[in-house]
Amino acid sequence: MLPLHKATNSFLSSLSRPSFLPTLPLVSRHPAPLLRSTYATHTSTSTPPPNPSSRKSITITSDDGRVRWTDLSRREKAARTTQQSFNFLVVIVGVVATGFVASVLWSDVFSSSSKVSHFNRVVERIKNDGRCVDALGNPRKIRAFGDGSWNRWTRNRAIPSRVVKDGQGNEELSMQFNVVGPKGEGRVHVRMRRRAGEGEWQYRELWLDPKAGKSRIYLERADAVAGEKKAPGKMFGVKWW
């Protein structure tokens, strides 16, 4: 039997707590530790060199330079050498071709002594000459071209010209082209000369032959003037000087 004071306390506790409330289990203040999973990782720091027995054979067309020279066989070294020699040859040919094209463009188009520059200067002289404007019309509408055909592609061809060098090194340039204006059309004749050792070209002859029965228009007649100066003087049919 329980003592009297313990029995009394137990009876009072039962009276102060409702009988219908369930008894909840006690929760610990310290939760159980969570389970953590660890995974092992591996980082590769270097790629192992390819096994020569497992890689493809190197040829002239399949070599991309990834395989080291020391790992190549004799045949593969010969293939790589041939490929690199061919690539170097292609580069050299490209440089030479580029230099040639640049030289041609400079001598025939951009240089002040090129045929295109002479052609442009002659056309400007014709547009600025009053006699040529009277024969052709408005200078802003005067067009110059090489061939007299009505075909547009044929007209856009290079202006026909010729350069001849004599035994003394003197150069002579001859050029002919057509001009068309609102009032008429004609053909231009140009002849220029550059003495040996000189850089400037000198006009010898420059004229315009208008069509429709009009007379020739001279813009330069250096040879004719020189011939008149050298002609011997005559009086009464006798040469005096």
Short mmCIF file of N, CA and C in Angstrom, two decimals, residues 46-189:
data_model
loop_
_atom_site.label_atom_id
_atom_site.label_comp_id
_atom_site.label_asym_id
_atom_site.label_seq_id
_atom_site.Cartn_x
_atom_site.Cartn_y
_atom_site.Cartn_z
N SER A 46 44.76 16.04 -66.87
CA SER A 46 45.48 15.98 -68.14
C SER A 46 44.92 14.87 -68.98
N THR A 47 44.97 15.08 -70.32
CA THR A 47 44.49 14.08 -71.25
C THR A 47 45.64 13.19 -71.67
N PRO A 48 45.49 11.93 -71.49
CA PRO A 48 46.61 11.06 -71.86
C PRO A 48 46.86 11.11 -73.36
N PRO A 49 48.06 11.01 -73.77
CA PRO A 49 48.37 11.05 -75.20
C PRO A 49 47.72 9.89 -75.92
N PRO A 50 47.32 10.11 -77.16
CA PRO A 50 46.66 9.03 -77.90
C PRO A 50 47.60 7.87 -78.13
N ASN A 51 47.03 6.73 -78.07
CA ASN A 51 47.82 5.53 -78.32
C ASN A 51 48.07 5.40 -79.81
N PRO A 52 49.32 5.34 -80.24
CA PRO A 52 49.59 5.26 -81.68
C PRO A 52 48.90 4.09 -82.34
N SER A 53 48.70 3.01 -81.63
CA SER A 53 48.09 1.84 -82.24
C SER A 53 46.58 2.00 -82.42
N SER A 54 45.95 2.94 -81.65
CA SER A 54 44.50 3.11 -81.73
C SER A 54 44.07 4.27 -82.62
N ARG A 55 44.95 5.22 -82.96
CA ARG A 55 44.57 6.37 -83.79
C ARG A 55 44.64 6.01 -85.27
N LYS A 56 44.01 6.88 -86.09
CA LYS A 56 44.01 6.67 -87.52
C LYS A 56 45.34 7.10 -88.11
N SER A 57 45.66 6.53 -89.24
CA SER A 57 46.90 6.87 -89.91
C SER A 57 46.82 8.28 -90.49
N ILE A 58 47.91 9.03 -90.39
CA ILE A 58 47.97 10.41 -90.88
C ILE A 58 48.31 10.40 -92.37
N THR A 59 47.49 11.13 -93.17
CA THR A 59 47.74 11.28 -94.60
C THR A 59 47.83 12.77 -94.95
N ILE A 60 48.09 13.07 -96.21
CA ILE A 60 48.22 14.47 -96.65
C ILE A 60 46.91 15.23 -96.46
N THR A 61 45.80 14.55 -96.70
CA THR A 61 44.49 15.23 -96.64
C THR A 61 43.86 15.20 -95.25
N SER A 62 44.26 14.22 -94.41
CA SER A 62 43.62 14.09 -93.10
C SER A 62 44.43 14.66 -91.95
N ASP A 63 45.64 15.15 -92.21
CA ASP A 63 46.48 15.67 -91.13
C ASP A 63 45.97 17.02 -90.67
N ASP A 64 45.65 17.14 -89.38
CA ASP A 64 45.20 18.41 -88.82
C ASP A 64 46.19 19.00 -87.81
N GLY A 65 47.36 18.38 -87.65
CA GLY A 65 48.39 18.91 -86.78
C GLY A 65 48.23 18.59 -85.32
N ARG A 66 47.27 17.76 -84.93
CA ARG A 66 47.07 17.47 -83.52
C ARG A 66 48.08 16.47 -82.97
N VAL A 67 48.49 15.56 -83.81
CA VAL A 67 49.45 14.54 -83.36
C VAL A 67 50.84 15.13 -83.37
N ARG A 68 51.59 14.91 -82.31
CA ARG A 68 52.94 15.45 -82.21
C ARG A 68 53.86 14.80 -83.23
N TRP A 69 54.88 15.58 -83.59
CA TRP A 69 55.84 15.12 -84.60
C TRP A 69 56.55 13.85 -84.14
N THR A 70 56.85 13.76 -82.86
CA THR A 70 57.59 12.60 -82.36
C THR A 70 56.75 11.33 -82.38
N ASP A 71 55.41 11.48 -82.45
CA ASP A 71 54.54 10.30 -82.46
C ASP A 71 54.23 9.82 -83.87
N LEU A 72 54.76 10.49 -84.88
CA LEU A 72 54.47 10.13 -86.27
C LEU A 72 55.47 9.09 -86.76
N SER A 73 54.97 8.29 -87.67
CA SER A 73 55.87 7.34 -88.34
C SER A 73 56.59 8.04 -89.49
N ARG A 74 57.49 7.35 -90.15
CA ARG A 74 58.22 7.97 -91.26
C ARG A 74 57.29 8.36 -92.40
N ARG A 75 56.36 7.48 -92.70
CA ARG A 75 55.42 7.79 -93.78
C ARG A 75 54.55 8.98 -93.39
N GLU A 76 54.11 9.05 -92.14
CA GLU A 76 53.28 10.17 -91.70
C GLU A 76 54.07 11.47 -91.65
N LYS A 77 55.33 11.41 -91.29
CA LYS A 77 56.16 12.61 -91.32
C LYS A 77 56.32 13.12 -92.75
N ALA A 78 56.48 12.19 -93.69
CA ALA A 78 56.58 12.61 -95.10
C ALA A 78 55.28 13.24 -95.57
N ALA A 79 54.14 12.70 -95.13
CA ALA A 79 52.85 13.28 -95.51
C ALA A 79 52.68 14.68 -94.95
N ARG A 80 53.05 14.88 -93.68
CA ARG A 80 52.93 16.21 -93.08
C ARG A 80 53.88 17.20 -93.75
N THR A 81 55.09 16.79 -94.07
CA THR A 81 56.04 17.68 -94.75
C THR A 81 55.51 18.09 -96.11
N THR A 82 54.93 17.14 -96.84
CA THR A 82 54.37 17.46 -98.16
C THR A 82 53.21 18.44 -98.04
N GLN A 83 52.34 18.22 -97.03
CA GLN A 83 51.20 19.11 -96.85
C GLN A 83 51.65 20.53 -96.52
N GLN A 84 52.61 20.66 -95.61
CA GLN A 84 53.08 21.99 -95.23
C GLN A 84 53.82 22.68 -96.37
N SER A 85 54.55 21.93 -97.17
CA SER A 85 55.23 22.51 -98.33
C SER A 85 54.22 23.02 -99.34
N PHE A 86 53.15 22.26 -99.55
CA PHE A 86 52.11 22.69 -100.48
C PHE A 86 51.42 23.96 -99.98
N ASN A 87 51.12 24.00 -98.68
CA ASN A 87 50.47 25.19 -98.12
C ASN A 87 51.38 26.42 -98.26
N PHE A 88 52.66 26.25 -98.03
CA PHE A 88 53.59 27.36 -98.17
C PHE A 88 53.66 27.82 -99.62
N LEU A 89 53.61 26.88 -100.57
CA LEU A 89 53.63 27.24 -101.98
C LEU A 89 52.38 28.02 -102.37
N VAL A 90 51.23 27.61 -101.83
CA VAL A 90 49.99 28.33 -102.12
C VAL A 90 50.06 29.77 -101.61
N VAL A 91 50.63 29.96 -100.43
CA VAL A 91 50.76 31.31 -99.88
C VAL A 91 51.67 32.16 -100.76
N ILE A 92 52.79 31.59 -101.21
CA ILE A 92 53.71 32.33 -102.06
C ILE A 92 53.05 32.73 -103.38
N VAL A 93 52.32 31.79 -103.99
CA VAL A 93 51.62 32.09 -105.24
C VAL A 93 50.58 33.19 -105.03
N GLY A 94 49.86 33.15 -103.91
CA GLY A 94 48.88 34.19 -103.62
C GLY A 94 49.50 35.56 -103.46
N VAL A 95 50.65 35.63 -102.79
CA VAL A 95 51.34 36.91 -102.60
C VAL A 95 51.82 37.46 -103.95
N VAL A 96 52.38 36.59 -104.79
CA VAL A 96 52.87 37.04 -106.10
C VAL A 96 51.71 37.51 -106.97
N ALA A 97 50.60 36.75 -106.97
CA ALA A 97 49.45 37.15 -107.78
C ALA A 97 48.87 38.48 -107.31
N THR A 98 48.80 38.67 -106.00
CA THR A 98 48.29 39.93 -105.47
C THR A 98 49.19 41.11 -105.87
N GLY A 99 50.50 40.90 -105.79
CA GLY A 99 51.42 41.95 -106.22
C GLY A 99 51.30 42.27 -107.69
N PHE A 100 51.10 41.24 -108.51
CA PHE A 100 50.95 41.47 -109.95
C PHE A 100 49.68 42.25 -110.26
N VAL A 101 48.58 41.86 -109.63
CA VAL A 101 47.31 42.57 -109.86
C VAL A 101 47.41 44.02 -109.40
N ALA A 102 48.04 44.23 -108.24
CA ALA A 102 48.21 45.60 -107.74
C ALA A 102 49.07 46.43 -108.69
N SER A 103 50.12 45.82 -109.25
CA SER A 103 50.98 46.54 -110.19
C SER A 103 50.23 46.91 -111.46
N VAL A 104 49.42 45.97 -111.97
CA VAL A 104 48.65 46.26 -113.18
C VAL A 104 47.63 47.36 -112.93
N LEU A 105 46.94 47.28 -111.80
CA LEU A 105 45.95 48.32 -111.49
C LEU A 105 46.60 49.68 -111.34
N TRP A 106 47.79 49.73 -110.74
CA TRP A 106 48.45 51.01 -110.57
C TRP A 106 48.91 51.59 -111.91
N SER A 107 49.49 50.74 -112.76
CA SER A 107 50.03 51.24 -114.02
C SER A 107 48.95 51.57 -115.04
N ASP A 108 47.80 50.85 -114.99
CA ASP A 108 46.77 51.04 -116.00
C ASP A 108 45.57 51.84 -115.53
N VAL A 109 45.43 52.06 -114.21
CA VAL A 109 44.23 52.73 -113.72
C VAL A 109 44.57 53.92 -112.82
N PHE A 110 45.31 53.69 -111.74
CA PHE A 110 45.48 54.71 -110.72
C PHE A 110 46.64 55.67 -110.99
N SER A 111 47.65 55.26 -111.73
CA SER A 111 48.79 56.12 -111.97
C SER A 111 48.39 57.31 -112.84
N SER A 112 49.04 58.45 -112.62
CA SER A 112 48.76 59.63 -113.43
C SER A 112 49.21 59.45 -114.87
N SER A 113 50.08 58.49 -115.13
CA SER A 113 50.55 58.21 -116.50
C SER A 113 49.83 57.02 -117.13
N SER A 114 48.78 56.52 -116.50
CA SER A 114 48.07 55.37 -117.04
C SER A 114 47.20 55.78 -118.22
N LYS A 115 46.77 54.78 -118.97
CA LYS A 115 45.92 55.04 -120.13
C LYS A 115 44.56 55.60 -119.70
N VAL A 116 44.05 55.10 -118.58
CA VAL A 116 42.77 55.60 -118.10
C VAL A 116 42.87 57.07 -117.71
N SER A 117 43.98 57.48 -117.09
CA SER A 117 44.15 58.88 -116.72
C SER A 117 44.25 59.76 -117.96
N HIS A 118 44.99 59.31 -118.98
CA HIS A 118 45.07 60.07 -120.24
C HIS A 118 43.69 60.20 -120.88
N PHE A 119 42.95 59.12 -120.90
CA PHE A 119 41.61 59.14 -121.48
C PHE A 119 40.71 60.15 -120.76
N ASN A 120 40.73 60.13 -119.43
CA ASN A 120 39.88 61.05 -118.67
C ASN A 120 40.28 62.51 -118.91
N ARG A 121 41.58 62.76 -118.99
CA ARG A 121 42.01 64.15 -119.23
C ARG A 121 41.62 64.63 -120.62
N VAL A 122 41.71 63.75 -121.62
CA VAL A 122 41.31 64.14 -122.98
C VAL A 122 39.82 64.42 -123.05
N VAL A 123 39.02 63.60 -122.39
CA VAL A 123 37.57 63.83 -122.39
C VAL A 123 37.24 65.16 -121.73
N GLU A 124 37.92 65.50 -120.65
CA GLU A 124 37.68 66.79 -120.00
C GLU A 124 38.07 67.95 -120.91
N ARG A 125 39.14 67.80 -121.67
CA ARG A 125 39.54 68.87 -122.60
C ARG A 125 38.48 69.06 -123.68
N ILE A 126 37.92 67.98 -124.16
CA ILE A 126 36.87 68.10 -125.19
C ILE A 126 35.63 68.77 -124.61
N LYS A 127 35.26 68.43 -123.39
CA LYS A 127 34.08 69.05 -122.78
C LYS A 127 34.30 70.52 -122.49
N ASN A 128 35.54 70.95 -122.30
CA ASN A 128 35.84 72.35 -121.99
C ASN A 128 36.18 73.17 -123.23
N ASP A 129 36.22 72.56 -124.39
CA ASP A 129 36.52 73.29 -125.62
C ASP A 129 35.22 73.76 -126.26
N GLY A 130 35.14 75.06 -126.54
CA GLY A 130 33.91 75.62 -127.10
C GLY A 130 33.56 75.06 -128.47
N ARG A 131 34.55 74.81 -129.32
CA ARG A 131 34.27 74.27 -130.65
C ARG A 131 33.70 72.86 -130.56
N CYS A 132 34.25 72.05 -129.64
CA CYS A 132 33.73 70.69 -129.47
C CYS A 132 32.33 70.70 -128.89
N VAL A 133 32.07 71.65 -127.99
CA VAL A 133 30.73 71.75 -127.41
C VAL A 133 29.72 72.16 -128.49
N ASP A 134 30.11 73.05 -129.40
CA ASP A 134 29.21 73.44 -130.48
C ASP A 134 28.88 72.26 -131.40
N ALA A 135 29.85 71.35 -131.56
CA ALA A 135 29.63 70.21 -132.45
C ALA A 135 28.89 69.07 -131.76
N LEU A 136 29.08 68.90 -130.45
CA LEU A 136 28.50 67.75 -129.75
C LEU A 136 27.30 68.10 -128.89
N GLY A 137 27.28 69.29 -128.31
CA GLY A 137 26.15 69.68 -127.46
C GLY A 137 26.57 69.88 -126.01
N ASN A 138 25.61 69.78 -125.13
CA ASN A 138 25.82 70.03 -123.70
C ASN A 138 26.97 69.17 -123.17
N PRO A 139 28.02 69.78 -122.59
CA PRO A 139 29.16 68.97 -122.13
C PRO A 139 28.80 67.99 -121.02
N ARG A 140 27.75 68.30 -120.25
CA ARG A 140 27.37 67.38 -119.18
C ARG A 140 26.78 66.09 -119.72
N LYS A 141 26.33 66.12 -120.97
CA LYS A 141 25.71 64.93 -121.57
C LYS A 141 26.61 64.26 -122.61
N ILE A 142 27.85 64.69 -122.70
CA ILE A 142 28.79 64.06 -123.64
C ILE A 142 29.31 62.78 -123.01
N ARG A 143 29.26 61.70 -123.77
CA ARG A 143 29.76 60.40 -123.31
C ARG A 143 30.88 59.94 -124.24
N ALA A 144 31.84 59.26 -123.64
CA ALA A 144 32.99 58.75 -124.40
C ALA A 144 33.10 57.24 -124.19
N PHE A 145 33.42 56.53 -125.23
CA PHE A 145 33.55 55.08 -125.16
C PHE A 145 34.47 54.62 -126.29
N GLY A 146 34.91 53.37 -126.17
CA GLY A 146 35.89 52.86 -127.12
C GLY A 146 35.29 52.42 -128.43
N ASP A 147 34.44 51.40 -128.39
CA ASP A 147 33.88 50.85 -129.61
C ASP A 147 32.65 51.63 -130.02
N GLY A 148 32.43 51.73 -131.34
CA GLY A 148 31.28 52.46 -131.85
C GLY A 148 30.01 51.66 -131.91
N SER A 149 30.02 50.44 -131.37
CA SER A 149 28.84 49.59 -131.41
C SER A 149 27.76 50.11 -130.46
N TRP A 150 26.52 49.77 -130.76
CA TRP A 150 25.42 50.16 -129.88
C TRP A 150 25.26 49.20 -128.71
N ASN A 151 26.01 48.10 -128.73
CA ASN A 151 25.96 47.14 -127.63
C ASN A 151 26.60 47.75 -126.40
N ARG A 152 25.89 47.73 -125.29
CA ARG A 152 26.39 48.35 -124.05
C ARG A 152 27.64 47.65 -123.55
N TRP A 153 27.66 46.31 -123.61
CA TRP A 153 28.82 45.57 -123.11
C TRP A 153 30.04 45.82 -123.99
N THR A 154 29.83 45.96 -125.28
CA THR A 154 30.95 46.23 -126.17
C THR A 154 31.51 47.62 -125.94
N ARG A 155 30.66 48.57 -125.64
CA ARG A 155 31.13 49.93 -125.38
C ARG A 155 31.96 50.03 -124.11
N ASN A 156 31.65 49.18 -123.13
CA ASN A 156 32.35 49.24 -121.84
C ASN A 156 33.71 48.56 -121.87
N ARG A 157 34.14 48.07 -123.01
CA ARG A 157 35.46 47.46 -123.08
C ARG A 157 36.56 48.52 -122.93
N ALA A 158 37.78 48.04 -122.74
CA ALA A 158 38.91 48.95 -122.58
C ALA A 158 39.11 49.79 -123.84
N ILE A 159 39.56 51.03 -123.64
CA ILE A 159 39.81 51.93 -124.75
C ILE A 159 40.99 51.40 -125.57
N PRO A 160 40.84 51.23 -126.88
CA PRO A 160 41.97 50.74 -127.68
C PRO A 160 43.10 51.75 -127.72
N SER A 161 44.28 51.29 -127.38
CA SER A 161 45.46 52.16 -127.36
C SER A 161 46.69 51.31 -127.65
N ARG A 162 47.79 52.01 -127.94
CA ARG A 162 49.03 51.32 -128.25
C ARG A 162 50.20 52.18 -127.81
N VAL A 163 51.20 51.55 -127.19
CA VAL A 163 52.41 52.23 -126.77
C VAL A 163 53.59 51.59 -127.50
N VAL A 164 54.37 52.43 -128.18
CA VAL A 164 55.53 51.97 -128.96
C VAL A 164 56.76 52.69 -128.44
N LYS A 165 57.87 51.94 -128.29
CA LYS A 165 59.14 52.52 -127.84
C LYS A 165 60.17 52.37 -128.96
N ASP A 166 60.83 53.48 -129.29
CA ASP A 166 61.83 53.44 -130.35
C ASP A 166 63.19 53.02 -129.80
N GLY A 167 64.19 53.02 -130.67
CA GLY A 167 65.52 52.58 -130.28
C GLY A 167 66.20 53.48 -129.27
N GLN A 168 65.79 54.74 -129.17
CA GLN A 168 66.38 55.67 -128.22
C GLN A 168 65.68 55.67 -126.86
N GLY A 169 64.65 54.86 -126.72
CA GLY A 169 63.94 54.80 -125.45
C GLY A 169 62.76 55.73 -125.35
N ASN A 170 62.44 56.46 -126.42
CA ASN A 170 61.28 57.35 -126.41
C ASN A 170 60.00 56.52 -126.60
N GLU A 171 58.96 56.89 -125.86
CA GLU A 171 57.69 56.16 -125.93
C GLU A 171 56.65 57.03 -126.63
N GLU A 172 55.81 56.38 -127.42
CA GLU A 172 54.73 57.07 -128.12
C GLU A 172 53.42 56.33 -127.88
N LEU A 173 52.42 57.08 -127.45
CA LEU A 173 51.11 56.53 -127.13
C LEU A 173 50.10 57.01 -128.16
N SER A 174 49.35 56.05 -128.72
CA SER A 174 48.27 56.35 -129.66
C SER A 174 46.96 55.82 -129.10
N MET A 175 45.91 56.64 -129.20
CA MET A 175 44.61 56.27 -128.64
C MET A 175 43.50 56.86 -129.50
N GLN A 176 42.45 56.08 -129.71
CA GLN A 176 41.27 56.54 -130.44
C GLN A 176 40.02 56.07 -129.73
N PHE A 177 39.03 56.95 -129.66
CA PHE A 177 37.75 56.58 -129.05
C PHE A 177 36.66 57.47 -129.61
N ASN A 178 35.41 57.14 -129.29
CA ASN A 178 34.25 57.84 -129.82
C ASN A 178 33.62 58.70 -128.73
N VAL A 179 33.00 59.79 -129.17
CA VAL A 179 32.25 60.67 -128.26
C VAL A 179 30.88 60.93 -128.88
N VAL A 180 29.89 61.04 -127.99
CA VAL A 180 28.51 61.26 -128.42
C VAL A 180 27.90 62.32 -127.53
N GLY A 181 27.20 63.27 -128.14
CA GLY A 181 26.51 64.33 -127.42
C GLY A 181 25.11 64.53 -127.93
N PRO A 182 24.35 65.46 -127.34
CA PRO A 182 22.97 65.70 -127.78
C PRO A 182 22.89 66.20 -129.23
N LYS A 183 23.91 66.92 -129.71
CA LYS A 183 23.84 67.52 -131.04
C LYS A 183 24.58 66.70 -132.10
N GLY A 184 25.45 65.80 -131.70
CA GLY A 184 26.20 65.03 -132.69
C GLY A 184 27.17 64.08 -132.03
N GLU A 185 27.99 63.47 -132.86
CA GLU A 185 28.99 62.53 -132.38
C GLU A 185 30.23 62.65 -133.24
N GLY A 186 31.32 62.04 -132.78
CA GLY A 186 32.57 62.13 -133.51
C GLY A 186 33.59 61.13 -132.97
N ARG A 187 34.76 61.18 -133.56
CA ARG A 187 35.85 60.28 -133.14
C ARG A 187 37.07 61.12 -132.77
N VAL A 188 37.71 60.73 -131.64
CA VAL A 188 38.84 61.47 -131.11
C VAL A 188 40.11 60.68 -131.39
N HIS A 189 41.14 61.40 -131.81
CA HIS A 189 42.45 60.81 -132.06
C HIS A 189 43.47 61.50 -131.16
#
